[in-house]
XYZ file of C-alpha atoms in Angstrom:
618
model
C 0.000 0.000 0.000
C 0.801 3.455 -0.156
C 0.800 4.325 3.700
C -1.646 7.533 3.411
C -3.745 8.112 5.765
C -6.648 7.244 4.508
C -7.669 6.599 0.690
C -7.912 9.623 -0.826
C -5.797 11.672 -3.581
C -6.171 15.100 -5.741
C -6.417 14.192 -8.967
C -4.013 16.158 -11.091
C -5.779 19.305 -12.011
C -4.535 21.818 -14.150
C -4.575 25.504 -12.375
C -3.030 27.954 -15.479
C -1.952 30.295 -12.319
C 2.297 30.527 -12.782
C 3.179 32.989 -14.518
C 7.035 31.689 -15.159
C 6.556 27.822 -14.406
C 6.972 28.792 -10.588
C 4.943 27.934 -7.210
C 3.236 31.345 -6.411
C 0.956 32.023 -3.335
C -2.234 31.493 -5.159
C -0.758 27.776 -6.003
C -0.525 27.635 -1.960
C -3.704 28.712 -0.989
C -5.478 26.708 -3.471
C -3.784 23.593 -2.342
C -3.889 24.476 1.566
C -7.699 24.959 0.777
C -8.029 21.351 -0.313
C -5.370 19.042 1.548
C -5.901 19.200 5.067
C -8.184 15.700 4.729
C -6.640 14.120 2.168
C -4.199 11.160 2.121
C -2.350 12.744 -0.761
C -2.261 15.630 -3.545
C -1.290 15.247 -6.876
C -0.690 18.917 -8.269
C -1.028 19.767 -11.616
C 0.983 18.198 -14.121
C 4.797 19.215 -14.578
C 6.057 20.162 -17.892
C 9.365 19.098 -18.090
C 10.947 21.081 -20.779
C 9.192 24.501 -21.402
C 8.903 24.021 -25.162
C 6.236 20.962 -23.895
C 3.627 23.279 -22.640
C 0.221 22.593 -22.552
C -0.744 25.906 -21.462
C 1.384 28.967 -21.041
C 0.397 29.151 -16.900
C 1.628 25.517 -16.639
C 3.913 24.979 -13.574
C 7.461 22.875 -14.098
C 10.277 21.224 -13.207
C 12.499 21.688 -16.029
C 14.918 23.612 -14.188
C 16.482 23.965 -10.759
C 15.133 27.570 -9.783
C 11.587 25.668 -9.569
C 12.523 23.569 -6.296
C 12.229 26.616 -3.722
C 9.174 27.101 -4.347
C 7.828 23.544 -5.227
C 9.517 23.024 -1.664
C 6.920 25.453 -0.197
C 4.173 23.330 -1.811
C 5.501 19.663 0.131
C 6.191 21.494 3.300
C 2.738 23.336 3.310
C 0.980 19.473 2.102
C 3.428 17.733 4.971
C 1.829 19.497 7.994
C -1.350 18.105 7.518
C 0.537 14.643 6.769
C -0.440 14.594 3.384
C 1.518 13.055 1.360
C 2.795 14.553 -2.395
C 2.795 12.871 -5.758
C 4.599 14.783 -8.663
C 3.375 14.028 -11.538
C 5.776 14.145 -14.697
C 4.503 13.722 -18.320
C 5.653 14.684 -22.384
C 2.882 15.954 -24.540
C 5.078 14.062 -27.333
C 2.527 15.595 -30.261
C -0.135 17.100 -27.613
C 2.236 20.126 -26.750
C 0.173 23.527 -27.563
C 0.350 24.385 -30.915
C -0.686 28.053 -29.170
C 2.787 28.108 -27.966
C 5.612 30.055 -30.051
C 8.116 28.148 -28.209
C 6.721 24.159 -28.342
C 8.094 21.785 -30.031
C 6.258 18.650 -31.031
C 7.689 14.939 -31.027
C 5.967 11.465 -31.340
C 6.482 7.776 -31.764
C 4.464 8.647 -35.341
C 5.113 11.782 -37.765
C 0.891 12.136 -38.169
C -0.590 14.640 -36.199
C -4.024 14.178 -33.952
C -7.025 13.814 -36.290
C -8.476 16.562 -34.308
C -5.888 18.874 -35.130
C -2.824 20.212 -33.801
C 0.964 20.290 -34.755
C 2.561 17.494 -37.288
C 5.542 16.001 -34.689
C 8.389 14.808 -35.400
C 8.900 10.990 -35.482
C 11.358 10.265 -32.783
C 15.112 8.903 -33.415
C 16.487 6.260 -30.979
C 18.799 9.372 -29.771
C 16.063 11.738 -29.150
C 14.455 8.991 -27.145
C 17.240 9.001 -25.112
C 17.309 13.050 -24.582
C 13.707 12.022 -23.504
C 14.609 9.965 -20.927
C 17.515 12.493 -19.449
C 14.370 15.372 -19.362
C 12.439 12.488 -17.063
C 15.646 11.558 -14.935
C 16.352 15.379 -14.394
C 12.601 16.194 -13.432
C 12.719 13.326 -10.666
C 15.771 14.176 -9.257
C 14.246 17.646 -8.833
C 11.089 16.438 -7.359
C 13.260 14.375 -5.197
C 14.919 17.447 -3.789
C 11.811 19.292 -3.838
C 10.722 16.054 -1.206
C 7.757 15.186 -3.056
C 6.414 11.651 -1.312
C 6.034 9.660 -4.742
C 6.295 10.184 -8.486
C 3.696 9.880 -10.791
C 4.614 9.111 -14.753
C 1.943 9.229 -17.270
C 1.014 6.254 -19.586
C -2.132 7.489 -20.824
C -4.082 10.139 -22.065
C -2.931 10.038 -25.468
C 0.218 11.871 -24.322
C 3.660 10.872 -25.527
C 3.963 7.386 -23.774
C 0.275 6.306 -25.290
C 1.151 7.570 -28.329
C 4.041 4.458 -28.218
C 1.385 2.538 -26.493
C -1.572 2.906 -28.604
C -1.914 0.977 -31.950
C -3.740 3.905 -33.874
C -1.487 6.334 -33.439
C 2.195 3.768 -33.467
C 2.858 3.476 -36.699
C 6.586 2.684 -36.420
C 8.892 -0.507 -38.137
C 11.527 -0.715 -36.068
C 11.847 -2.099 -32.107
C 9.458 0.555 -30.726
C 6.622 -0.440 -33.116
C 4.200 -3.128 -34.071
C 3.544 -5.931 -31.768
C 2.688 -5.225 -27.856
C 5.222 -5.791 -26.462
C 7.950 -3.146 -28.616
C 5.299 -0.874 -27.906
C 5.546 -0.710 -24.057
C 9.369 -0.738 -24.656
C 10.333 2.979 -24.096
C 7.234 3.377 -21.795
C 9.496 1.007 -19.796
C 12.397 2.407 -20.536
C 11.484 5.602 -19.063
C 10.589 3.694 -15.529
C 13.166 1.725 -15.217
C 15.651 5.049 -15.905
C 13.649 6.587 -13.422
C 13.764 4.006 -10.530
C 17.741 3.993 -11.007
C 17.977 7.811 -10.397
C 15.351 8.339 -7.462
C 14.848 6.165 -4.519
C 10.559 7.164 -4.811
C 7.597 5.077 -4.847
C 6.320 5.266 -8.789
C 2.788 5.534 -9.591
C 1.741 4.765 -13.065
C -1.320 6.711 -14.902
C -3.038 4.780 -17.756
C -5.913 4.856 -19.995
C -7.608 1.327 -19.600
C -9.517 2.690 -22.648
C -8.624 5.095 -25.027
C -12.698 4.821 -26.377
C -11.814 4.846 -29.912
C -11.742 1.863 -32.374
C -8.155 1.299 -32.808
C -6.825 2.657 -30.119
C -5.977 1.636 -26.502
C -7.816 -1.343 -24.934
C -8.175 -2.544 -21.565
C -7.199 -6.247 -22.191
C -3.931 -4.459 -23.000
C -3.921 -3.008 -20.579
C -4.502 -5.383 -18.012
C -1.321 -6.791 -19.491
C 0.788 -3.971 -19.265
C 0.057 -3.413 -15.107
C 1.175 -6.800 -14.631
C 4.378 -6.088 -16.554
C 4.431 -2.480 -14.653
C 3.889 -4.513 -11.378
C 6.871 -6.561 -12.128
C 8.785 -3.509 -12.543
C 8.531 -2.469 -9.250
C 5.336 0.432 -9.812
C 4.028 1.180 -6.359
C 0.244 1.826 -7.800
C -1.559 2.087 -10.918
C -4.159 4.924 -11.343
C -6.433 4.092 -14.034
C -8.210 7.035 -16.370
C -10.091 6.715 -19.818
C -9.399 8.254 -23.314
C -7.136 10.611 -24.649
C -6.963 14.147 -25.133
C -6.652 13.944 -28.526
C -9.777 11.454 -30.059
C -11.546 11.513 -27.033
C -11.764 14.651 -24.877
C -15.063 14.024 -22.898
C -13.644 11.030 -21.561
C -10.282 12.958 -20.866
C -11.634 15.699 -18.623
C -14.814 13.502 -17.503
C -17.532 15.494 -19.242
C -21.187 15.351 -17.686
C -21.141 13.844 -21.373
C -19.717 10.212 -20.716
C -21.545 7.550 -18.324
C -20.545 8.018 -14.656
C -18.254 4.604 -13.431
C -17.170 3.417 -16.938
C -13.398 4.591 -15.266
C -14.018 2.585 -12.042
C -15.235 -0.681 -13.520
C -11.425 -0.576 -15.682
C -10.109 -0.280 -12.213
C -11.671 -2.997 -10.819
C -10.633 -5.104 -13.491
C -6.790 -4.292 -13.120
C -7.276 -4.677 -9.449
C -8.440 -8.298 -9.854
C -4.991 -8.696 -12.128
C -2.363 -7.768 -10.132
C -1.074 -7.176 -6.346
C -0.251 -3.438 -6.165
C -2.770 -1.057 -5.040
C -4.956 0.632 -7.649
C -6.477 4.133 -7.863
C -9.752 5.076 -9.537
C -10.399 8.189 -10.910
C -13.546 9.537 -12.782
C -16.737 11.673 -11.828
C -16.111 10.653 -7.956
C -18.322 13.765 -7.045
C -20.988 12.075 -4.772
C -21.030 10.444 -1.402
C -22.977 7.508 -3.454
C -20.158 7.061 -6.054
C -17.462 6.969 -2.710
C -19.769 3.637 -0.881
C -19.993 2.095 -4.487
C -16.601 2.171 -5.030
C -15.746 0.814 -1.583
C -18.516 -1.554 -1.458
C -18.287 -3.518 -4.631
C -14.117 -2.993 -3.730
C -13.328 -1.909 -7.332
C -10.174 -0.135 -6.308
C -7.865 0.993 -2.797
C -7.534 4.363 -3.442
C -9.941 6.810 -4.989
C -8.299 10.115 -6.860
C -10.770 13.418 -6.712
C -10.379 16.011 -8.878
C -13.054 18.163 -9.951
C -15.186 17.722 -6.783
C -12.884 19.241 -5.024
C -12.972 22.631 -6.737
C -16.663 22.814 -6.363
C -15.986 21.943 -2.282
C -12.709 22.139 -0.737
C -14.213 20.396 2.087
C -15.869 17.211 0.268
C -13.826 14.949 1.857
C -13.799 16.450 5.083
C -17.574 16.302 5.003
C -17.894 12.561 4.179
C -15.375 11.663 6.939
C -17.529 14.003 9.166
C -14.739 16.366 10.032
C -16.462 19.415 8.451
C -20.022 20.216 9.001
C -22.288 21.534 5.805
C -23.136 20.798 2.364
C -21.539 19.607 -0.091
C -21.698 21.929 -2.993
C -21.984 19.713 -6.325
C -19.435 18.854 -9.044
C -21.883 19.349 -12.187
C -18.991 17.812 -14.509
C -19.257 20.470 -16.860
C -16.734 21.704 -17.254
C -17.523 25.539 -17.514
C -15.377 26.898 -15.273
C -12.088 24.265 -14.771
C -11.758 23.763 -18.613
C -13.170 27.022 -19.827
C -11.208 29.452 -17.033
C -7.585 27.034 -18.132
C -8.233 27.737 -21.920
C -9.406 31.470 -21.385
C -5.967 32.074 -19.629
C -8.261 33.404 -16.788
C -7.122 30.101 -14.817
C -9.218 27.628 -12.859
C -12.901 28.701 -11.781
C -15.607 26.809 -11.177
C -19.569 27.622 -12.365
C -20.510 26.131 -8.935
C -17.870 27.818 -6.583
C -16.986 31.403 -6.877
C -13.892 31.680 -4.635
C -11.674 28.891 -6.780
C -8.755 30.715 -7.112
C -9.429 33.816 -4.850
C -8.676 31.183 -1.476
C -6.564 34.036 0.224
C -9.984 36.424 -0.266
C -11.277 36.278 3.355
C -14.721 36.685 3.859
C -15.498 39.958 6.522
C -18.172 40.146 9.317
C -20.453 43.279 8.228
C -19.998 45.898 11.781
C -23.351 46.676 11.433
C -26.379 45.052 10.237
C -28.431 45.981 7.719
C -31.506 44.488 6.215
C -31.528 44.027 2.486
C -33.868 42.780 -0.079
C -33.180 41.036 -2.803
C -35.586 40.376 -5.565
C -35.130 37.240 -7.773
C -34.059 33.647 -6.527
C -31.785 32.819 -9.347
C -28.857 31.669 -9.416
C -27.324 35.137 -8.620
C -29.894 36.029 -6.105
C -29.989 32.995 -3.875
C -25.678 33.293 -4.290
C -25.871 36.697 -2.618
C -28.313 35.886 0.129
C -26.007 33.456 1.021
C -23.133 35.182 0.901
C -24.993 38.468 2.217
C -26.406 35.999 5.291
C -22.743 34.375 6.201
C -21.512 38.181 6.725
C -24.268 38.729 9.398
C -26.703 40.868 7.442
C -30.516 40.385 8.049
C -31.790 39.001 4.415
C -34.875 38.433 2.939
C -35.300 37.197 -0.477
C -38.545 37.358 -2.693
C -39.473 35.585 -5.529
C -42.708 35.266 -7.542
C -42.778 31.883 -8.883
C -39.857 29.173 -7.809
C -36.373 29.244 -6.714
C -33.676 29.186 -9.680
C -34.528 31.353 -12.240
C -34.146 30.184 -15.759
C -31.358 27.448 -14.239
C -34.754 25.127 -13.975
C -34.188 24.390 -17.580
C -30.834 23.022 -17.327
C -31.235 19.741 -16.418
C -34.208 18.799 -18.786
C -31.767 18.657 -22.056
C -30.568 14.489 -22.073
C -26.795 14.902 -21.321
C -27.029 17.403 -18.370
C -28.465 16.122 -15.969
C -26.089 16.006 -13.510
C -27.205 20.029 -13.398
C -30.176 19.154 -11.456
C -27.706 18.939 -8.108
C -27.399 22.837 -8.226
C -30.699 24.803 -7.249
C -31.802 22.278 -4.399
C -28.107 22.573 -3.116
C -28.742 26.301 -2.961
C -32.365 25.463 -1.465
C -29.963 24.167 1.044
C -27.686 26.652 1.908
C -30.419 29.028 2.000
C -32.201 26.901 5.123
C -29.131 26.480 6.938
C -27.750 29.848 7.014
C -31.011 31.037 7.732
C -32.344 33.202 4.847
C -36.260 34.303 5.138
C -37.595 32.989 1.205
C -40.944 34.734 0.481
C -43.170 34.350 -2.388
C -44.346 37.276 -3.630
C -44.021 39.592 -6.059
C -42.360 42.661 -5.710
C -44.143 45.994 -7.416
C -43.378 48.829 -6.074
C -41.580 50.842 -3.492
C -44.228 50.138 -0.804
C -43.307 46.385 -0.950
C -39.495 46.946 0.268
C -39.816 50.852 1.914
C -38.143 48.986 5.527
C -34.854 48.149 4.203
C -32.166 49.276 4.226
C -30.761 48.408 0.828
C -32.147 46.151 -2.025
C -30.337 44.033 -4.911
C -32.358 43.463 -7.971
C -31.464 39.657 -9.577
C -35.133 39.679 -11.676
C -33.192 38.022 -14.634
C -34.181 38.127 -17.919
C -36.851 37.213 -20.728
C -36.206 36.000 -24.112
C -35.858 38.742 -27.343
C -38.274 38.123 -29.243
C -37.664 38.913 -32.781
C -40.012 41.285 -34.594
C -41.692 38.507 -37.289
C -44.690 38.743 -38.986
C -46.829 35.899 -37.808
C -44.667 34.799 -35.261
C -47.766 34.595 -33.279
C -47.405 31.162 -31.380
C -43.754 30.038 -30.367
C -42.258 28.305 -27.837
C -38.908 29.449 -25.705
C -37.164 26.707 -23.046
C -40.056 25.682 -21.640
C -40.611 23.193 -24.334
C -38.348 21.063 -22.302
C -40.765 20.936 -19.989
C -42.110 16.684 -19.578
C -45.732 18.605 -20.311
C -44.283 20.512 -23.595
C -41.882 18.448 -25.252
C -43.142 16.645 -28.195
C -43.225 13.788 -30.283
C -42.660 13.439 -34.281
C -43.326 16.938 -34.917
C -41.751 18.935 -37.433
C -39.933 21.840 -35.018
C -37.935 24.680 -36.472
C -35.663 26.744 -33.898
C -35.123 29.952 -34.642
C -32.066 30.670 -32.981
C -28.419 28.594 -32.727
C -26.992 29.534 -29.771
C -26.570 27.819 -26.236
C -30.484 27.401 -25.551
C -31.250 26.016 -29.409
C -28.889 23.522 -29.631
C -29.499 22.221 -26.076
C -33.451 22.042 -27.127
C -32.569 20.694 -30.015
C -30.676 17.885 -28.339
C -33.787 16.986 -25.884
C -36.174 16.692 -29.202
C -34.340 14.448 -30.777
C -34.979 11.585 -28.574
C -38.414 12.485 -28.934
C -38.401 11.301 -32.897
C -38.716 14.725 -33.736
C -37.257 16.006 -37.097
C -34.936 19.776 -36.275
C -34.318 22.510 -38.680
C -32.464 25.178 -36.438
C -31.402 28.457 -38.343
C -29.275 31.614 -36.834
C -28.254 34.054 -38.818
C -24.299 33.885 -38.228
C -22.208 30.740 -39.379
C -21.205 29.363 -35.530
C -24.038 27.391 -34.039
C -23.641 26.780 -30.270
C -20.961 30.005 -30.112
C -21.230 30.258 -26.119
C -21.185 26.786 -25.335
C -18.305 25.015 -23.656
C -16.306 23.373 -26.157
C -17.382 20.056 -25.169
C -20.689 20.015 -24.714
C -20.272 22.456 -27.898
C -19.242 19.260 -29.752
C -21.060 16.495 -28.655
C -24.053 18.235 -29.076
C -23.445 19.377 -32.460
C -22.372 15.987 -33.211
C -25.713 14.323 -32.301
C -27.711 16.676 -34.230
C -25.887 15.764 -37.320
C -26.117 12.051 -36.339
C -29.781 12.928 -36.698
C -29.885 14.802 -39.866
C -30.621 17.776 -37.910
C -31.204 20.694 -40.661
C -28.892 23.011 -40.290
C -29.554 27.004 -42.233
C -26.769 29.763 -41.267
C -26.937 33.379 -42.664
C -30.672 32.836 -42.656
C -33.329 35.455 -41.572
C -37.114 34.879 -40.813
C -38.943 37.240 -42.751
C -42.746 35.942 -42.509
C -44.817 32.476 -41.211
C -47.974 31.697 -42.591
C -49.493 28.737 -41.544
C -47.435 25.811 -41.540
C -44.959 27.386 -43.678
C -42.185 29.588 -42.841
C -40.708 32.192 -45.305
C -36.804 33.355 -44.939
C -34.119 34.862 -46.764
C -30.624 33.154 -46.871
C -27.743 34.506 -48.617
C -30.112 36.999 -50.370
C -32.121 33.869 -51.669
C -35.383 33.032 -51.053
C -36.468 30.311 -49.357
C -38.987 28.408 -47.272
C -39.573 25.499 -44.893
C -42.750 23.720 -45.431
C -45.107 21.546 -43.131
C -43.901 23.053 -39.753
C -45.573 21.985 -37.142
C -43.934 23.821 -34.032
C -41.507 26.916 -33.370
C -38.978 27.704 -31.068
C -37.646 31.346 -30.891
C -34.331 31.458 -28.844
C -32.436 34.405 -30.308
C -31.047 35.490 -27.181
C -32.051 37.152 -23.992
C -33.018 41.021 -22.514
C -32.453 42.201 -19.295
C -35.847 42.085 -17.237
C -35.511 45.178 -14.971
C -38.595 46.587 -13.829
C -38.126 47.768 -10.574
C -34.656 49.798 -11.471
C -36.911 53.120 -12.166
C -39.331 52.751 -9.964
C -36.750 52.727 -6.376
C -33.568 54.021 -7.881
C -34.760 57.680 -5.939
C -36.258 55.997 -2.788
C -33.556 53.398 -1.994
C -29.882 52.373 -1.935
C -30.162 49.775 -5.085
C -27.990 47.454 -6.815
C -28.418 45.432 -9.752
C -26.794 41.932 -10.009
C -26.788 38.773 -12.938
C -28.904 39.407 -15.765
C -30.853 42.158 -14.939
C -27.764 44.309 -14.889
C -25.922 42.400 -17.796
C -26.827 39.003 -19.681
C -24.262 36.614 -18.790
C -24.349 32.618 -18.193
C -24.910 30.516 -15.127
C -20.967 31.009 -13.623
C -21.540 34.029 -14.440
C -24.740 34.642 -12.603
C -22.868 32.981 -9.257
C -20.075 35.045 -9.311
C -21.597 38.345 -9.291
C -23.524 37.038 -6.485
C -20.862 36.468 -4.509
C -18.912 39.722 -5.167
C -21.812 41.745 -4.592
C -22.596 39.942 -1.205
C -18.579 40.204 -0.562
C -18.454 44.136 -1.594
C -21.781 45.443 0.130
């Protein structure tokens, strides 16, 4: 075993906070944040040569002047005794293409399918540069007194791309059968076991999900001949970043447990410890894993940006709720690739850990109108700071969030408004259901914040008489082998296009621009897009609605004419307008704010965070 103590690791996240490779306090306090009850921390992956950057913020170990302060980061872990793994890995072909300064190297000359840089097929001396970059990086994380080092096998990184019969494509002793395959994979661990006296944990892909690619008999082989080698653990992922993103980062898109049942399969194959890894973002998913013993050690990645604390609330050490991974990667993969850094849609204070949060001096009673997502977020907030809170709302709690969950892939967004419901009962905010109208309604307080949200814009279209918005998702709404058109191809069309499909509806969705789905996250972006052309969705860009009559709809594309015949239901969801109606009406009488949509249409992170600041600032 590993000696922690007790069974539960960081998964290695990437941050994007350095801004020169280096440890910097917001690295600390992010970590400190999250270690306290865990057996172990993996931080974010190491590059190990800084022309092997996957992102510009990346941290590394490719040079000596990186140990102070990766020093700071063990000694900080080691006073909780939690132990640290350092986890070294080559792109090989997945380095950044964004990068001026990346250079891009494989076992193959062809680049990802999916794009990105054509590598260079590696010479037997190159390899052996390779293997120097991995000796010098351990040595360094030896000095640096990390606890164990973790190499990655998977992933579709350099070492899979050796591994991995679709992308290995070589004829000499690192190609073809199995077994030259896993040669300078196990070249690399064996170099690295002669320089460093560490415990070596091995990260692999039991499945790289495509065709060709990876497979888990494989790799069932592979940790028995990595378990002869001397590896301390395996810790057992899916996909690879090239072919298979959503199964990379763990998208709300993929089937929860695919990664642990891979697990348990290694673990019934060999006698070192294994680690699962994968969507482990409920209590549930914790006892499952335990109970059906499908692996000894659990890794935690994403759950632990949405709550620091999730551990330390299912060992009972911290009191509260556990604020919910949604797996959608909004804010860890969006805030990385925006070079913003790490956020989180759930959890506004991910990366902002050294922001304290101050007792108000005096009390004051505020308002708020709206229980969206930004209005419940600042009553909360507001509440924890000691102010007296009430918050009114004229229908149901969550605002337009409702409609979230009811598209077939997100459903794991149904954790988020009665997690707020929550909060709101045990910090003690009074909820009232009523509409606010006028100045009468809210004269006693002392301030008010207006979160009323927003309605749809609807376009100006003659005989656009009858239309639905979102809630055609609703179980009484959604239809069945109808003819819909969408009008509209952003975020809220192509998620209600997704939930008629199933339905045996036939979709034409038009938008004016080129880019349907343009403020999506990439992945869901993707995989939506991907069904709807699976399902001969229609597809019409640089098309405008000029009249409906009947069951016909006339439009312009392209300065053409053209029509769409025998429509049978329409969905207008070209965009939203701030929904404001109190603003004139008390901006005179009272001391007013305006948060989320009704001050400036924004998304769901969105929506939480300037809840949060404005229940910080007030």
């Amino acid at each position: 075993m590993l000696n922690l103590k007790n069974q539960f690791i960081f998964a290695p996240i990437k941050l994007g906070y350095s801004e020169n490779g280096k440890i910097n306090e917001r690295h600390l306090a992010f970590y400190q944040e999250r270690s306290q009850f865990l057996g172990a921390v993996i931080p974010e992956p190491f590059y190990l040569d800084k022309g092997l950057r996957e992102i510009p913020t990346q941290l590394g170990i490719d040079s000596d002047d990186k140990i102070e302060g990766l020093q700071k980061l063990t000694k900080q872990m080691h006073k909780s005794n939690t132990k640290v793994i350092a986890h070294l890995n080559h792109p090989g072909r997945m380095a950044n293409p964004k990068i001026p300064e990346n250079y891009f190297v494989s076992s193959t000359d062809q680049a990802c399918e999916s794009g990105g840089a054509i590598p260079q097929r590696l010479r037997t001396e190159e390899m052996e540069k390779i293997k120097k970059l991995f000796i010098d990086a351990a040595i360094r994380a030896k000095k640096a007194n990390f606890d164990f080092i973790e190499l990655q096998f998977g992933h579709g990184y350099l070492f899979a791309q050796f591994i991995s019969p679709a992308v290995n494509d070589r004829i000499d002793e690192y190609g073809g059968s199995f077994e030259n395959r896993i040669k300078f994979p196990l070249e690399i661990l064996k170099a690295v076991k002669q320089a460093v006296n560490i415990p070596i944990i091995a990260r692999l892909s039991g499945d790289e999900m495509t065709e060709k690619g990876i497979k888990l008999p494989e790799m069932i082989k592979f940790s028995k001949i990595l378990e002869k080698n001397g590896i301390a653990a395996i810790h057992i992922s899916a996909g690879t970043v090239c072919s298979t993103p959503p199964w990379y980062f763990q998208h709300m898109f993929v089937p929860k447990g695919k990664t642990w049942e891979m697990a348990k399969n290694i673990k019934e194959n060999v006698d070192v410890p294994t680690i699962a890894v994968g969507q482990i973002n409920e209590i549930k998913d914790i006892e499952k894993i335990n109970k059906n013993k499908m692996a000894d050690y659990l890794a935690i990645g994403r759950a632990l940006v949405a709550d620091p604390d999730f551990i330390g609330k299912y060992l009972g050490e911290v009191k509260g709720n556990i604020a919910p991974c949604l797996a959608c990667a909004e804010g860890c993969l969006g805030g990385v690739k925006s070079g913003q850094g790490l956020q989180c849609l759930v959890n506004p204070t991910v990366g902002k850990e050294k922001e304290l949060t101050v007792k108000t001096k005096q009390s004051k009673k505020i308002a708020i109108v709206g229980a969206g997502l930004a209005g419940m977020e600042a009553a909360i907030t507001l509440k924890k700071r000691g102010y007296e809170v009430d918050l009114f709302e004229k229908e149901k709690l969550g605002g337009q969030f409702i409609y979230a969950p009811l598209t077939p892939h997100k459903r794991s967004m149904e954790k988020l408004i009665p997690y707020f419901e929550k909060e709101l009962k045990s910090v003690g905010v009074n909820i009232f259901f009523k509409e606010i109208t006028n100045f009468e309604d809210i004269a006693k307080y002392n301030e008010v914040i207006l979160a009323t949200g927003s309605k749809p814009a609807i376009p100006q279209i003659e005989g656009l008489d009858k239309f639905y918005w979102a809630e055609i998702l609703l179980a009484e709404n959604l239809p069945e082998n109808k003819n819909v058109l969408i009008i509209g191809g952003g975020l809220i069309g192509i998620d209600i296009a997704t939930a008629l499909i199933p339905k045996n509806n036939k979709v034409t969705i038009v938008k004016r621009t080129t880019d349907f789905g343009e403020d999506m996250e990439m992945i869901s972006k993707k995989l939506s897009l991907a069904i709807m052309k699976k399902n001969q969705t229609v597809f019409s860009d640089h098309t405008h609605i000029k009249k409906i009559e009947g069951e016909t709809v006339f439009a312009e594309r392209n300065g053409e004419a053209i029509k769409f015949e025998n429509i049978d239901l329409i969905v207008v969801s070209t965009g939203m307008r701030s929904y404001n109606p109190l603003d004139k009406k008390l901006k005179s009488k009272i001391s007013l704010y305006m948060i989320g949509d009704a001050n400036k249409i924004g998304d769901a992170q969105d929506a939480i965070r300037e809840g949060y600041k404005i229940g910080q600032e007030l």
